[in-house]
Phi, psi and omega in degrees: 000140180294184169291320148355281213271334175287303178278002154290310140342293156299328193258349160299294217282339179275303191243083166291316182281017176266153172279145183255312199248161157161110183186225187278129184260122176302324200302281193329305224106281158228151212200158191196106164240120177287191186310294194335279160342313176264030090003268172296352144288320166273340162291313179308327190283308205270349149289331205269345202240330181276347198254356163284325194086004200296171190254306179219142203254163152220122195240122162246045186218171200262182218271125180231162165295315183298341154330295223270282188307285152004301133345260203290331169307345198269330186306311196302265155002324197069018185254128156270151186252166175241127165244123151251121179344159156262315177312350171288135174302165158320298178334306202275338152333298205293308170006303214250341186262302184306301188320310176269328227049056177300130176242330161252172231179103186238100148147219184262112202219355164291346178257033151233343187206134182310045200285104176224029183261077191256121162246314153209260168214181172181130196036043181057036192244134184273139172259133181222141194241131179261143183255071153358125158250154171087188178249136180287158187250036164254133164333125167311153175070000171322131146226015158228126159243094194274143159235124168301121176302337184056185188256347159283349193109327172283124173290162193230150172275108189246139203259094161277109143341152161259013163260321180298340189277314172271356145299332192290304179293325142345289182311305186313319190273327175305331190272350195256304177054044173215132144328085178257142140227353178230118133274105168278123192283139150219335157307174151276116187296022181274323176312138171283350166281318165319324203272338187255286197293338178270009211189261212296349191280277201286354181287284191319338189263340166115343194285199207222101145279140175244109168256098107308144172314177185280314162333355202252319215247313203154303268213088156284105180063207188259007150198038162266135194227127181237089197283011158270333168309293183325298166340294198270327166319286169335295146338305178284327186262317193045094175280137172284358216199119184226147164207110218246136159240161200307337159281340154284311159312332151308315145329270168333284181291356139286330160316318204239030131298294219301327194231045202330352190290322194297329154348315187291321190259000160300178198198321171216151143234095186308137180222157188192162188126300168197189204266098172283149168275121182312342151281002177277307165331303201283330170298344135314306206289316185296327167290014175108307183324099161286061184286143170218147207259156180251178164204125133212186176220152166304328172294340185219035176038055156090215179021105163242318169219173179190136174262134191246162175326283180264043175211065212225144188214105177315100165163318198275187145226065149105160187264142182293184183271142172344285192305341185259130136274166188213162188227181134233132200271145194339274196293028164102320201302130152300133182237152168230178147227171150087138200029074166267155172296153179292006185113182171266141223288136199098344209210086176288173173226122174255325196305174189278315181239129162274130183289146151296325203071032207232136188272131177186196194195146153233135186249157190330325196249030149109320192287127198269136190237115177294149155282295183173208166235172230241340171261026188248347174308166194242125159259119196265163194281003171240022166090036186268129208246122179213133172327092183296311167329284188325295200277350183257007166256357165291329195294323185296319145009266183299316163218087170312114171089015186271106154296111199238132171234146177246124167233182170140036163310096170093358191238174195302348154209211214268162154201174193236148152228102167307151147281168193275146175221137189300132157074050184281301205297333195257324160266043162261346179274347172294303203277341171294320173325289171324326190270129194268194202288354180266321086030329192260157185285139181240003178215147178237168194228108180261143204199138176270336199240051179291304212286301226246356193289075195277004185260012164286320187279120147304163203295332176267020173072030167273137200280149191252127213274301197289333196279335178244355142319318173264339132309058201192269165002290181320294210260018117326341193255352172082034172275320183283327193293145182199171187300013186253344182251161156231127173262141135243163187273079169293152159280000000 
């Protein structure tokens, strides 16, 4: 049995009447399952997943407690499973299915494909059986397969252990040393970070995760955000535990301007995803929030540092985690070791240290500091190599919740391209006044149609850099303009 799962296990025979699960039930509605109860629930599930015969699950559904359960009944089985975004296109769906070679098909799947081998049910979830062609490309010992969406759009299949998985999570409770009993989900638990801190972390520590849909907590797909949801979920669990991407945080701290109370019953919060400005941070911290910023990669089944209650330094993300080291390389790219993922599907990985693609610093007391990412940098025509990430998350500064893009690949200086927003020009004059002078936005670019440019984005809302480096380029050259942009010239 995995290590996961002996400690779950354990805490059915020590505390059997605590709650483990509680949250949205397909049977139900709502639902509370103590230690015992999910016990005797994942066995019952991973019979049911062995007496099907699948080879591989693809779990498709939005965040339920049967979610959760599944999860660990496939771990509990030994079968691997694929958790896929509901956000993902067909494509990249039908992608991820050819890849792994998925032979059942657990959730909501009917509104992409004509399905009509329904064999049986699991949490009120339809199992559907698929006939794999070919020979599968997974790795031995697979019992995760996460696929990163990337900045082209294609997903890459990353093979995970169930010793990588529990390493992580080890690591995560040794490294925290905080009085958690409520943790509350908000990612979608198909993210692997979620999926290890909303599910395998507080399970293991004995505590009470709260799974609801997203739509319940605040959270739709990967970023329509409905803050009277977020809210009153807050008010009603009053969680002890977050795991925030910087724009819920931001979120969060407006909540709790309004209100200090929400505040109150945290305990940790994690933020990951991309790069906080060390003033947002320290502006959390003064309300009360107890945030703290991450790093991780899917290559190295999430988590690598985190800064903690007692190890924390605002700008960075963090000290690694035990199991990792990290290094940096001649040209800046972060390497990392120890608990690497088994490879990609098809493609184990032997090297010692892995690249990140990641840009960074480590300083004299251990703490890692992101730069950006390393093929996303703008080198300016006067050789200046600079982090587009950096300046646009100091941009939050100034202007919260603001969609801000930086380009100026080859050219003598930086531009932003913006939505129209009041008074932009006087806070770009803020965040330059921060900046140093090869760094500052010197034109801004205003578009009514930042939100809707959906071929700029990847399915999970990452910016495609080269597609809009060129589109940035056209219409500077006045190829582009038209009554929907406006340019200006700072000064």
């Amino acid at each position: 049995m995995s290590r996961i799962l002996e400690k779950i296990y354990h805490h059915a025979k020590m505390t059997p009447e605590h709650i483990a699960l509680r949250g949205y039930s397909r049977n139900h509605g709502s639902t509370s399952i103590t230690y015992s109860d999910l016990v005797r629930r994942i066995e019952r599930i991973a019979a049911q997943l062995q007496n099907l015969g699948g080879h591989c699950i693809g779990l498709r559904a939005e965040n339920s407690v049967g979610w959760a359960l599944i999860d660990l009944a496939a771990m509990r089985a030994e079968i691997p499973i694929v958790p896929i975004p509901t956000f993902f296109s067909n494509k990249q769906v039908e992608h991820i299915i050819s890849e792994s070679s998925v032979d059942l098909l657990i959730g909501e799947w009917q509104e992409m494909f004509e399905l009509e081998d329904q064999v049986s049910q699991i949490e009120a979830l339809p199992v559907y059986r698929l006939y794999a062609a070919g020979t599968t490309s997974r790795l031995p010992n697979t019992i995760k397969i996460t696929f990163t969406s990337g900045s082209t759009g294609t997903p890459k299949g990353v093979c995970l252990s169930e010793e990588n998985l529990f390493r992580v999570s080890s690591s995560l409770i040794s490294a925290l040393n905080v009085d958690v009993k409520r943790h509350l989900v908000l990612l979608p638990l198909s993210t692997l970070l979620e999926n290890i801190t909303g599910i395998y972390v507080p399970l293991m520590l004995g505590v009470t995760s709260f799974i609801f849909q997203g739509e319940h907590v605040g959270l739709t797909g990967s970023s329509q955000f409905d803050p009277q949801a977020f809210t009153k979920a807050l008010a009603t669990y009053q969680p002890n535990s977050l795991v925030l991407t910087p724009a819920l945080l931001m979120a969060l701290i407006q909540v709790v301007k309004a209100n200090p109370i929400f505040a109150e019953s945290l305990r940790f919060v994690a933020v990951g995803g991309a790069r906080v400005a060390p003033e947002i941070m320290a502006a959390a911290h003064a309300l009360g929030i107890p945030a703290y910023e991450g790093y991780g990669l899917s290559e190295c089944a999430s988590v690598v540092a985190l800064n903690t209650p007692n190890k924390v330094k605002h700008g960075s993300c963090g000290a690694p985690l035990e199991h990792i080291e990290i290094k940096v390389a001649d040209d800046g790219e972060l390497l990392v070791k120890g608990n690497q993922a088994l490879g990609y599907l098809g493609h184990p990985f032997d090297q010692e240290w892995l690249e990140t693609g990641d840009l960074g610093q480590v300083d004299e007391q251990g703490f890692v500091h992101i730069l950006g990412r390393k093929k996303n940098q703008i080198i300016t025509s006067y050789g200046r190599n600079i982090s587009p990430e950096w300046i646009e998350s100091q941009a939050q500064v100034f202007v919260p919740g603001l969609k801000l893009l930086v380009v100026g690949e080859a050219q003598t200086s930086l531009s932003a391209i913006v939505e129209p927003f009041d008074n932009i020009v006087e806070h770009i004059h803020e965040l330059n006044a921060t900046l140093p002078d090869y760094a500052c936005i010197k034109r801004l670019i205003i578009t009514n149609n930042l939100g809707t440019c959906s071929h700029w984005y990847t399915e999970n809302g990452r910016p495609k850099r080269d597609v809009i480096e060129i589109w940035a380029n056209q219409l500077l050259l006045g190829e582009e303009i038209d009554s929907s942009h406006q340019l200006i010239e700072l000064k």
